[in-house]
Coordinates of N, CA and C in Angstrom, one line a residue:
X131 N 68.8 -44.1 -21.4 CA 68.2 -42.8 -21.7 C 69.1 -41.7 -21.2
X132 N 70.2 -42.1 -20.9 CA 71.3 -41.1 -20.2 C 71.1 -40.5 -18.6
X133 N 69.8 -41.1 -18.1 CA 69.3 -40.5 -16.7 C 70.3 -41.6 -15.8
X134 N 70.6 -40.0 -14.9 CA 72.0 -40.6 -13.5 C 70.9 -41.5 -12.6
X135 N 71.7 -42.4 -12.6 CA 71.3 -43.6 -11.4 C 72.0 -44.1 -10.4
X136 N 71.3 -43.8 -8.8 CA 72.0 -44.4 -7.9 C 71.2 -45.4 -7.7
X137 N 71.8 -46.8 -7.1 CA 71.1 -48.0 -7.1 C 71.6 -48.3 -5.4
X138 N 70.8 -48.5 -4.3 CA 71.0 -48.8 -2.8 C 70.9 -50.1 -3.1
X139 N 71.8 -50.8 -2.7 CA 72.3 -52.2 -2.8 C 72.4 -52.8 -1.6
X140 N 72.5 -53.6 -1.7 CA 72.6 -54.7 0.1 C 74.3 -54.8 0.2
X141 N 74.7 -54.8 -1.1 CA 76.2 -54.6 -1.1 C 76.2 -55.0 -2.5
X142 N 77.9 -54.4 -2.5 CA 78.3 -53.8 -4.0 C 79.0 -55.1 -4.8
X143 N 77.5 -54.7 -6.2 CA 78.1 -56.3 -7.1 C 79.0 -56.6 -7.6
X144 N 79.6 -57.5 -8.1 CA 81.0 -57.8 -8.3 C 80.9 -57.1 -10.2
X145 N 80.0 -56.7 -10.6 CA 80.1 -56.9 -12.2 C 79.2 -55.2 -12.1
X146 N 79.4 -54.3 -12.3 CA 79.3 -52.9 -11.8 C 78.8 -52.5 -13.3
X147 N 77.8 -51.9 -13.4 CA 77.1 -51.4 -15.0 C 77.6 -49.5 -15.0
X148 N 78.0 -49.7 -16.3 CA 78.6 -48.6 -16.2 C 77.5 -47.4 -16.2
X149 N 78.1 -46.0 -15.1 CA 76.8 -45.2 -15.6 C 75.6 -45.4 -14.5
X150 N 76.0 -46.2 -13.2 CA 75.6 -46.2 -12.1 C 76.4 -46.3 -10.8
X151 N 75.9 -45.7 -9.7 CA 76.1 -45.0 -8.2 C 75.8 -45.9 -7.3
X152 N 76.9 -46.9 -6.9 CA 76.0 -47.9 -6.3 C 76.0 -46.9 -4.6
X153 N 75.1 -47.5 -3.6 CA 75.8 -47.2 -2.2 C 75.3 -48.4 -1.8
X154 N 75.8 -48.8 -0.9 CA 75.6 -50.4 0.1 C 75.1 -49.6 1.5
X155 N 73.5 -50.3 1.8 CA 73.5 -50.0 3.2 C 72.6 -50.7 3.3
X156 N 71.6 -50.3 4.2 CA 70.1 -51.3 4.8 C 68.8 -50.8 5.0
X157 N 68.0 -51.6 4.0 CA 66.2 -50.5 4.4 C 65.7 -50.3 5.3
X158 N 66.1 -50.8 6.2 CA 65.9 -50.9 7.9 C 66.4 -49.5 8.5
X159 N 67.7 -48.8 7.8 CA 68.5 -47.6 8.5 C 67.6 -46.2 7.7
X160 N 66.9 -45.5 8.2 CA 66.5 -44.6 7.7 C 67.4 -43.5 7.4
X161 N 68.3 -43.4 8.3 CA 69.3 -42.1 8.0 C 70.1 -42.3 5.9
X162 N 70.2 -44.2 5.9 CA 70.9 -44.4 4.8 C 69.6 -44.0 3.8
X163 N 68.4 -44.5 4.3 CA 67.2 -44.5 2.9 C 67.1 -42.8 2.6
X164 N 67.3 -42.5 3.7 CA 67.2 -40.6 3.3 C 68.1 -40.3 2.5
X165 N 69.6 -40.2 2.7 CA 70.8 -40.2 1.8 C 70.2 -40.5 0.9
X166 N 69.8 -41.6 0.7 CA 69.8 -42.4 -0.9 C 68.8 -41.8 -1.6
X167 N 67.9 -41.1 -1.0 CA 66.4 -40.6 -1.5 C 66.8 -38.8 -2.1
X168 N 67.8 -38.6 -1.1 CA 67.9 -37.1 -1.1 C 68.2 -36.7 -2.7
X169 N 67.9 -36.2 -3.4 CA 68.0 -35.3 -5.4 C 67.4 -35.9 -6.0
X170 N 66.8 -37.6 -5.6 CA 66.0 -38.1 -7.0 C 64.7 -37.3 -7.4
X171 N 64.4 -37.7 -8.6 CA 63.4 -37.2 -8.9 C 62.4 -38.6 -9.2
X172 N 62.6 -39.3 -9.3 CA 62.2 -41.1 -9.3 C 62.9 -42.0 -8.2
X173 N 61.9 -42.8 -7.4 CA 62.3 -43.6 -6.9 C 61.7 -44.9 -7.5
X174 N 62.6 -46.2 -7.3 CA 62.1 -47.7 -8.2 C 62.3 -48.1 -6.3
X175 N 61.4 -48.5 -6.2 CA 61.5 -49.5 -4.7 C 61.6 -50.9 -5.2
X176 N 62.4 -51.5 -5.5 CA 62.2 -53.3 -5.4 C 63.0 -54.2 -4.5
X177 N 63.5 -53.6 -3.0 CA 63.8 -53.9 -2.3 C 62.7 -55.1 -1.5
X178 N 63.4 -55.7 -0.8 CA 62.7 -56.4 0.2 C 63.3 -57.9 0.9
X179 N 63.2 -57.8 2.0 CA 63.5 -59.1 2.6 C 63.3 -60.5 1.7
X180 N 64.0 -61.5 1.5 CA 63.4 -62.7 0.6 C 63.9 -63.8 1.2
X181 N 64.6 -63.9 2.5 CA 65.1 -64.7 3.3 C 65.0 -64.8 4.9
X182 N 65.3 -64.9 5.9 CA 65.7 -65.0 7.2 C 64.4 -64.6 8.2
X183 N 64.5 -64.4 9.7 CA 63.7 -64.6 10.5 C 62.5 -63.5 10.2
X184 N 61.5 -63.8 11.0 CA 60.2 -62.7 10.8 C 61.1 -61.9 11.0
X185 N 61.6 -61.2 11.9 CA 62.2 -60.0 12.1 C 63.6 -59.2 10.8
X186 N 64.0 -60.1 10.3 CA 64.2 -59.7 8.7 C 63.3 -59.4 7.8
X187 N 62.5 -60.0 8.0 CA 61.1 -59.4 6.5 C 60.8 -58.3 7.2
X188 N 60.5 -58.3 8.8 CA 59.9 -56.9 9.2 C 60.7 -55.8 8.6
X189 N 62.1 -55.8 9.0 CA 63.2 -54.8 9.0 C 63.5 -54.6 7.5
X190 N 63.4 -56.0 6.7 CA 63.7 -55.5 5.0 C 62.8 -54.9 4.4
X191 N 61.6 -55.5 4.4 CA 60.4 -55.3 4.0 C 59.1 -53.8 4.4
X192 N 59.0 -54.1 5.9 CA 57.9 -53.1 6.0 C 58.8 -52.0 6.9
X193 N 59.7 -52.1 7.2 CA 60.5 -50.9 8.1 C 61.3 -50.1 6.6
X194 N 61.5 -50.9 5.8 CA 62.1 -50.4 4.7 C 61.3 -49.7 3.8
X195 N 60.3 -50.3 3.4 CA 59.0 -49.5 2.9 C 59.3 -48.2 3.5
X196 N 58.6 -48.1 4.6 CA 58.7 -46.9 5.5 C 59.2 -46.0 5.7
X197 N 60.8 -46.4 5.5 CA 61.6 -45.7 5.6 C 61.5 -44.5 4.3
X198 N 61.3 -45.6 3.2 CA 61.5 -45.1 1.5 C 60.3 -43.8 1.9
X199 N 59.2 -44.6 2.1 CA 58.0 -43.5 2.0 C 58.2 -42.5 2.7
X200 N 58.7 -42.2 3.9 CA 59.0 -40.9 4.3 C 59.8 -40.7 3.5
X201 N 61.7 -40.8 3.3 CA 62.1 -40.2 2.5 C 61.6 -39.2 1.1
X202 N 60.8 -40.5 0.5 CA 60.0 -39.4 -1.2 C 59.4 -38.4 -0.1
X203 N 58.5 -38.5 0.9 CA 57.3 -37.4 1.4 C 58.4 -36.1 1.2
X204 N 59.4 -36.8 2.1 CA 60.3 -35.3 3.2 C 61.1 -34.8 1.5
X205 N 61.4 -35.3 0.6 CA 62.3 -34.3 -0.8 C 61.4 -34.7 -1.3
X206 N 60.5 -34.6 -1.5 CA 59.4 -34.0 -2.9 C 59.4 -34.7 -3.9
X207 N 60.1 -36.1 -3.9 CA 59.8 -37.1 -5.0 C 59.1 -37.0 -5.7
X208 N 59.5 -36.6 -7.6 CA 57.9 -36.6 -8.5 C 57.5 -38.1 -8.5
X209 N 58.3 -39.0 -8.4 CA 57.2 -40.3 -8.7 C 57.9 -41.5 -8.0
X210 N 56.9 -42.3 -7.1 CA 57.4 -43.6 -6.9 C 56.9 -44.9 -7.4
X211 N 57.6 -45.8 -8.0 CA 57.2 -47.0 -8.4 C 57.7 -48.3 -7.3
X212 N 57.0 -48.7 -6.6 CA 56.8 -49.9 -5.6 C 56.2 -51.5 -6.3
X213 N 57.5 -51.8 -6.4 CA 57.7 -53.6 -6.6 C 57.1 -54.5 -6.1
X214 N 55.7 -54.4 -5.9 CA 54.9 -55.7 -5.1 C 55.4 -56.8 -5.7
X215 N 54.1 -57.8 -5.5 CA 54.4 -59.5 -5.5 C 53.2 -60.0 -6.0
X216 N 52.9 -61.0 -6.9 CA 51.6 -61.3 -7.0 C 51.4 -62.2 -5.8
X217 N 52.2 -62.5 -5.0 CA 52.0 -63.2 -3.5 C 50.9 -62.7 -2.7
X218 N 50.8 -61.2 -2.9 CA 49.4 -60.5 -2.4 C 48.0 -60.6 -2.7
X219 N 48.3 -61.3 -4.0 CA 46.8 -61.6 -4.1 C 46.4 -63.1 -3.4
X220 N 45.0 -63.2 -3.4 CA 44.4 -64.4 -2.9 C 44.7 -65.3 -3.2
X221 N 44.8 -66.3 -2.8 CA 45.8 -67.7 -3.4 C 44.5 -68.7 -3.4
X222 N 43.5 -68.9 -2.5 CA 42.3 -69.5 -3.2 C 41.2 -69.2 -4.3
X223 N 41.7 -68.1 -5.1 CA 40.6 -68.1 -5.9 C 41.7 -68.5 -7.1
X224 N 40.9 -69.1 -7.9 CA 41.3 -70.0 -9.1 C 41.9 -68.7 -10.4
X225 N 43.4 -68.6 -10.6 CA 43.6 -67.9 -11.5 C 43.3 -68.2 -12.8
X226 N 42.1 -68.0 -13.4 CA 41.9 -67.9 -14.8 C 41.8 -66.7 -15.4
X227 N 41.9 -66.7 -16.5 CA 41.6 -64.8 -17.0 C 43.1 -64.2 -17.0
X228 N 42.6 -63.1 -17.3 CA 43.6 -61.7 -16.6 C 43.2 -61.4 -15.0
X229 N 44.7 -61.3 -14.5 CA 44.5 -60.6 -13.3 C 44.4 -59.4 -13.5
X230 N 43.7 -58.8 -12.6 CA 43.7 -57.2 -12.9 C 43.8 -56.3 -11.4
X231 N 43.7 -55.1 -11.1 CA 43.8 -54.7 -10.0 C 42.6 -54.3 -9.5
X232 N 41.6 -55.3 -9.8 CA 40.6 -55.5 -9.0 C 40.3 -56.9 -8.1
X233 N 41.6 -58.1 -8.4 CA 41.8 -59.2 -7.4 C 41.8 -59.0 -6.5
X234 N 41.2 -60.0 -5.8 CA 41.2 -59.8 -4.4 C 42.9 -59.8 -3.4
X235 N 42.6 -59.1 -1.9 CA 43.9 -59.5 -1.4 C 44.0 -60.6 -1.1
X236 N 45.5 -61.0 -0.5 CA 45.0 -62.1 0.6 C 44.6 -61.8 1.6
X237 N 43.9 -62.7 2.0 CA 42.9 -62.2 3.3 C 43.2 -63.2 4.3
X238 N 44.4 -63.8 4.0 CA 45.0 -65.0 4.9 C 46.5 -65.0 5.0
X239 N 47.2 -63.7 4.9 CA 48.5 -63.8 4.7 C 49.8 -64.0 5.6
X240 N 48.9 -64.6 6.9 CA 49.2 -64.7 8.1 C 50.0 -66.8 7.8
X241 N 48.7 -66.8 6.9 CA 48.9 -68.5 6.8 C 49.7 -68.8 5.3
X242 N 50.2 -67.5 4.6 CA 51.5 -67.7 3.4 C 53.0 -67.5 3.8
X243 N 53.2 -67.1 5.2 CA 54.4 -66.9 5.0 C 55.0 -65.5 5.2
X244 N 56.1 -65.0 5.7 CA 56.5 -63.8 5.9 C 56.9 -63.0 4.7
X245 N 57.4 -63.6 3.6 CA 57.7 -63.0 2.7 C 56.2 -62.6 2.1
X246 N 55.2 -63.2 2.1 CA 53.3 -62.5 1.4 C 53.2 -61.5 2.9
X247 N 53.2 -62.2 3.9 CA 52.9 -61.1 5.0 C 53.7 -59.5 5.0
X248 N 54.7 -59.4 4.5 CA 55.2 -58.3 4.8 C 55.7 -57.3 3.2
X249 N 55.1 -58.2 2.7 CA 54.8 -57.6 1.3 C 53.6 -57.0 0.6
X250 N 52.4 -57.7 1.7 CA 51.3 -57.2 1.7 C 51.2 -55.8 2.7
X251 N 51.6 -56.2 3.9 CA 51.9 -54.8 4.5 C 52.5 -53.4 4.2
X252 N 53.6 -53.9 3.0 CA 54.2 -52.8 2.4 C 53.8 -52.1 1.6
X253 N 53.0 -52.8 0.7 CA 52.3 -52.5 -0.7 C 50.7 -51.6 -0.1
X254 N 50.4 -51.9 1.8 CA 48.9 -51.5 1.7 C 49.5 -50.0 2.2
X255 N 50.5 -49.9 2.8 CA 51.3 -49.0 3.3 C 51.6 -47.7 2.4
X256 N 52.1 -48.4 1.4 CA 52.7 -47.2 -0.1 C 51.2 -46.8 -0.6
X257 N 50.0 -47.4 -0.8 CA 48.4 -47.1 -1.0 C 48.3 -46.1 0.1
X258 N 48.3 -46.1 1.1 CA 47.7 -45.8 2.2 C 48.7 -44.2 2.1
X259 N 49.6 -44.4 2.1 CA 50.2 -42.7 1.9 C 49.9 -42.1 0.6
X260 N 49.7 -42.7 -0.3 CA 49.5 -42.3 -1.3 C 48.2 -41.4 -1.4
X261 N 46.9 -41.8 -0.9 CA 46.0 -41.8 -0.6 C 45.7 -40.6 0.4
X262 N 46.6 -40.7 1.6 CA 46.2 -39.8 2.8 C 47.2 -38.8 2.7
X263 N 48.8 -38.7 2.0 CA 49.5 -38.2 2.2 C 49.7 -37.7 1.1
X264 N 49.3 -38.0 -0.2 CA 49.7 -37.3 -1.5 C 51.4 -38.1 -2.1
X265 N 51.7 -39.5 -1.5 CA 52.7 -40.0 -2.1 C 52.3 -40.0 -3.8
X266 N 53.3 -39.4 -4.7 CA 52.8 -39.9 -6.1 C 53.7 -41.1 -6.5
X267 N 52.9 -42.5 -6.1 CA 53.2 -43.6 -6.1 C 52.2 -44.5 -7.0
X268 N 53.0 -45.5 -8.1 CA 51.8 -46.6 -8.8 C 52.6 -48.0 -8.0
X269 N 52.0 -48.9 -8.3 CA 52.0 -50.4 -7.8 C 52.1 -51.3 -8.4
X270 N 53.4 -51.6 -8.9 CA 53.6 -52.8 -10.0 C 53.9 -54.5 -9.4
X271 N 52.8 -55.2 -9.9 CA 52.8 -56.5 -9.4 C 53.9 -57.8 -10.4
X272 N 54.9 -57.6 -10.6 CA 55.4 -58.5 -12.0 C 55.0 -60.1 -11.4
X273 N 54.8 -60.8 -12.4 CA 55.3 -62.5 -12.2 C 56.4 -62.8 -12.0
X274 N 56.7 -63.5 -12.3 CA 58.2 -64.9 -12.5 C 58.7 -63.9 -13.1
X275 N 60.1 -63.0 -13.0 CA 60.6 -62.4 -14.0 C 62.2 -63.4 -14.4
X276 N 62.4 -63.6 -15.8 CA 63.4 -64.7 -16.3 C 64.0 -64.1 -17.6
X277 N 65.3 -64.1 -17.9 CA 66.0 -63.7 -19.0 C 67.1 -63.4 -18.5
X278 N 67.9 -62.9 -19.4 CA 69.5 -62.5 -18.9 C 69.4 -61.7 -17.9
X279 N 70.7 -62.2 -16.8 CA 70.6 -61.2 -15.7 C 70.3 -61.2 -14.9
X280 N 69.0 -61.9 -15.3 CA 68.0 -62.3 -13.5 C 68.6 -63.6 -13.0
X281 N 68.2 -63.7 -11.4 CA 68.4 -64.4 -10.9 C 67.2 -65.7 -10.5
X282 N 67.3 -67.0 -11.0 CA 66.0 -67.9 -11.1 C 65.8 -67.8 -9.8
X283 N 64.4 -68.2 -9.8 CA 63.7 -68.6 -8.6 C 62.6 -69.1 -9.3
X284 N 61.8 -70.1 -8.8 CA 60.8 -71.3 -9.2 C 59.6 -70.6 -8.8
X285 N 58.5 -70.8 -10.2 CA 57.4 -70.0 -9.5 C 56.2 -70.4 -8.8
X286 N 55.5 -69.6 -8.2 CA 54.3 -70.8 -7.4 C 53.7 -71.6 -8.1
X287 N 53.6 -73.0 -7.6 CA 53.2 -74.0 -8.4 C 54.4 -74.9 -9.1
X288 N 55.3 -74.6 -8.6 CA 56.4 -75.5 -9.3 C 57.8 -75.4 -8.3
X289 N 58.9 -76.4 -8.4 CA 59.9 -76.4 -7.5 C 60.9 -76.1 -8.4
X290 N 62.2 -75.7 -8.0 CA 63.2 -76.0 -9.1 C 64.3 -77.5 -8.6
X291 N 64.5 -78.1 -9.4 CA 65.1 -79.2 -9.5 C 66.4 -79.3 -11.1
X292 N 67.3 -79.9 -10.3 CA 69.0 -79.6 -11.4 C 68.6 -79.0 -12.6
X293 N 68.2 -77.7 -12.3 CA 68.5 -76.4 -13.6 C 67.0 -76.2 -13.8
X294 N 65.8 -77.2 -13.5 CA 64.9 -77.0 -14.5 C 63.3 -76.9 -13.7
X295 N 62.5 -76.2 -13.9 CA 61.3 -76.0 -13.2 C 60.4 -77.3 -13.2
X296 N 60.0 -77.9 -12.0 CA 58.8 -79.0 -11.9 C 57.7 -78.3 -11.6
X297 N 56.5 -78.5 -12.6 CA 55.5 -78.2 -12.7 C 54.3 -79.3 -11.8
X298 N 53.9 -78.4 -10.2 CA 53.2 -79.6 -9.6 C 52.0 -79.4 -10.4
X299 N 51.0 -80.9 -10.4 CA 49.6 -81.0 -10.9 C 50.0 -81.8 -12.4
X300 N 49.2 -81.2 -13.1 CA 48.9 -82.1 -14.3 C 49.5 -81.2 -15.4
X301 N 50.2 -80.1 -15.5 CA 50.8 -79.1 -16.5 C 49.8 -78.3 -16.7
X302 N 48.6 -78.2 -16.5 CA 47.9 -77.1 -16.6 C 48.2 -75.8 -16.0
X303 N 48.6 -75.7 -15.3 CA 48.3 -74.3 -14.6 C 49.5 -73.3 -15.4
X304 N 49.0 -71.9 -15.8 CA 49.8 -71.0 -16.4 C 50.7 -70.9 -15.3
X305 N 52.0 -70.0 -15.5 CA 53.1 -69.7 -14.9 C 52.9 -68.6 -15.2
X306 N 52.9 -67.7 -14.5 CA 52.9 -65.9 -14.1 C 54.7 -65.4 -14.9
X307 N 54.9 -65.7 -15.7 CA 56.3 -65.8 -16.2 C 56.1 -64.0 -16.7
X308 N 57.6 -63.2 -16.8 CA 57.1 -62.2 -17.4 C 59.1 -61.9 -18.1
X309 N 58.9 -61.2 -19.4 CA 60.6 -61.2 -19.5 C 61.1 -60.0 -19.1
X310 N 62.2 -60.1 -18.7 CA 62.9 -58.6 -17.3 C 62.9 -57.9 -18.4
X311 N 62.8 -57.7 -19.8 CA 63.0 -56.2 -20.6 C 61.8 -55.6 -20.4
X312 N 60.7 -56.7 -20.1 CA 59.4 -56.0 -20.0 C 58.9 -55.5 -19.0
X313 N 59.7 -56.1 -17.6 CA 59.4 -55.5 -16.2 C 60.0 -54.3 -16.2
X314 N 61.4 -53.8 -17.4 CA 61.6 -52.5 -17.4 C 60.9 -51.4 -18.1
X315 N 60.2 -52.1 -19.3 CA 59.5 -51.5 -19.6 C 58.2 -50.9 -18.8
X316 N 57.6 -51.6 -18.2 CA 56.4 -51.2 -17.4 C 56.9 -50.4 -16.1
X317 N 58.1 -50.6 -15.5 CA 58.8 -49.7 -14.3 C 58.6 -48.3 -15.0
X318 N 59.5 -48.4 -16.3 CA 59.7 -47.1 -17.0 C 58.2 -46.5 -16.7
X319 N 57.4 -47.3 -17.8 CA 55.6 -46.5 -17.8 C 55.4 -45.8 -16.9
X320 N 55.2 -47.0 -15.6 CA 54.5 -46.4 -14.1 C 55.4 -45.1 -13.6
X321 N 56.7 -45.1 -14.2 CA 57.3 -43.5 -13.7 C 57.2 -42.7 -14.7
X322 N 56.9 -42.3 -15.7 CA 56.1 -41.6 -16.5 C 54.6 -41.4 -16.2
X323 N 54.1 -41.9 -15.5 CA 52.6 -41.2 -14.9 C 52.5 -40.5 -14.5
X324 N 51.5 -39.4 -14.7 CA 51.4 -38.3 -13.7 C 51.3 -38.5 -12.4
X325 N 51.5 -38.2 -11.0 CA 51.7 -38.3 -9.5 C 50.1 -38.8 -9.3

């Protein structure tokens, strides 16, 4: 749509899209999240820790959050869109239906793991400013996102094994699958909403 893009990167990819500003730094350094924050008029957060000790999810994840959300507060960001996880919702209640954003949280995300724990923190975090501080922030949960480009990862309820997804149980269970043109399309939407 011809709109300038900087992309904060963990570091700079080998295959560079033309018509984008990469900078390499870290969600954890707020001086870099400010830089990176300072002229937008849109922020896309899909940063986040996906590996290493609690103290990496803290520093990727909810120190990074943080960081972002001050940034938009302090330059006047018209809109932020924040990359949750369906990892936040409850993992005991039986997904049938549509999820909707009336699911419950987890209310055990102590017992899923750092990557639901500090994803959940971030996401109550981006609400919570939104809320008390006037962040104009929406909250997009994607599934399994798969198609060109992306990088696999196996979704809950299944392993990956030489190239191809194992479905634990009996094949019933839907796969939260979504295709990356349509995670951009819905990113787009949620930054076209009014604040």
């Amino acid at each position: 749509e011809g709109a300038k893009v900087r992309a904060g990167v963990h570091r700079i990819p080998k295959d560079l899209l033309p018509g984008v500003d990469y900078v390499a730094g870290d969600l954890g350094d707020s001086e870099y999240i400010d830089n990176l924050v300072a002229g937008a008029s849109t922020v896309f957060h899909v940063g986040a820790a996906m590996k290493g000790s609690p103290a990496d999810f803290q520093r990727g994840t909810v120190v990074g959050t943080r960081n972002v959300i001050d940034a938009c507060l302090k330059h006047g960001v018209r809109r932020v869109v924040y990359v949750s996880s369906l990892s936040v919702l409850e993992h005991a209640v039986p997904r049938t239906g549509k999820i909707t954003e009336t699911w419950p949280l987890e209310p055990h995300a102590d017992l899923r793991g750092a990557y639901t724990q500090t994803k959940l923190e971030a996401e109550r975090m981006v609400l919570a400013a939104a809320q008390d501080k006037g962040l104009p922030a929406c909250v997009i949960r994607p599934g399994v996102i798969f198609g060109p480009g992306v990088e696999p990862s196996s979704p809950a309820g299944s392993f990956a094994m030489f190239g191809r997804w194992i479905v634990v149980g009996n094949g019933s269970l839907p796969l939260p699958l979504v295709y990356v043109d349509d995670i951009v399309d819905a990113l787009l939407l949620g930054s076209s909403q009014p604040g």
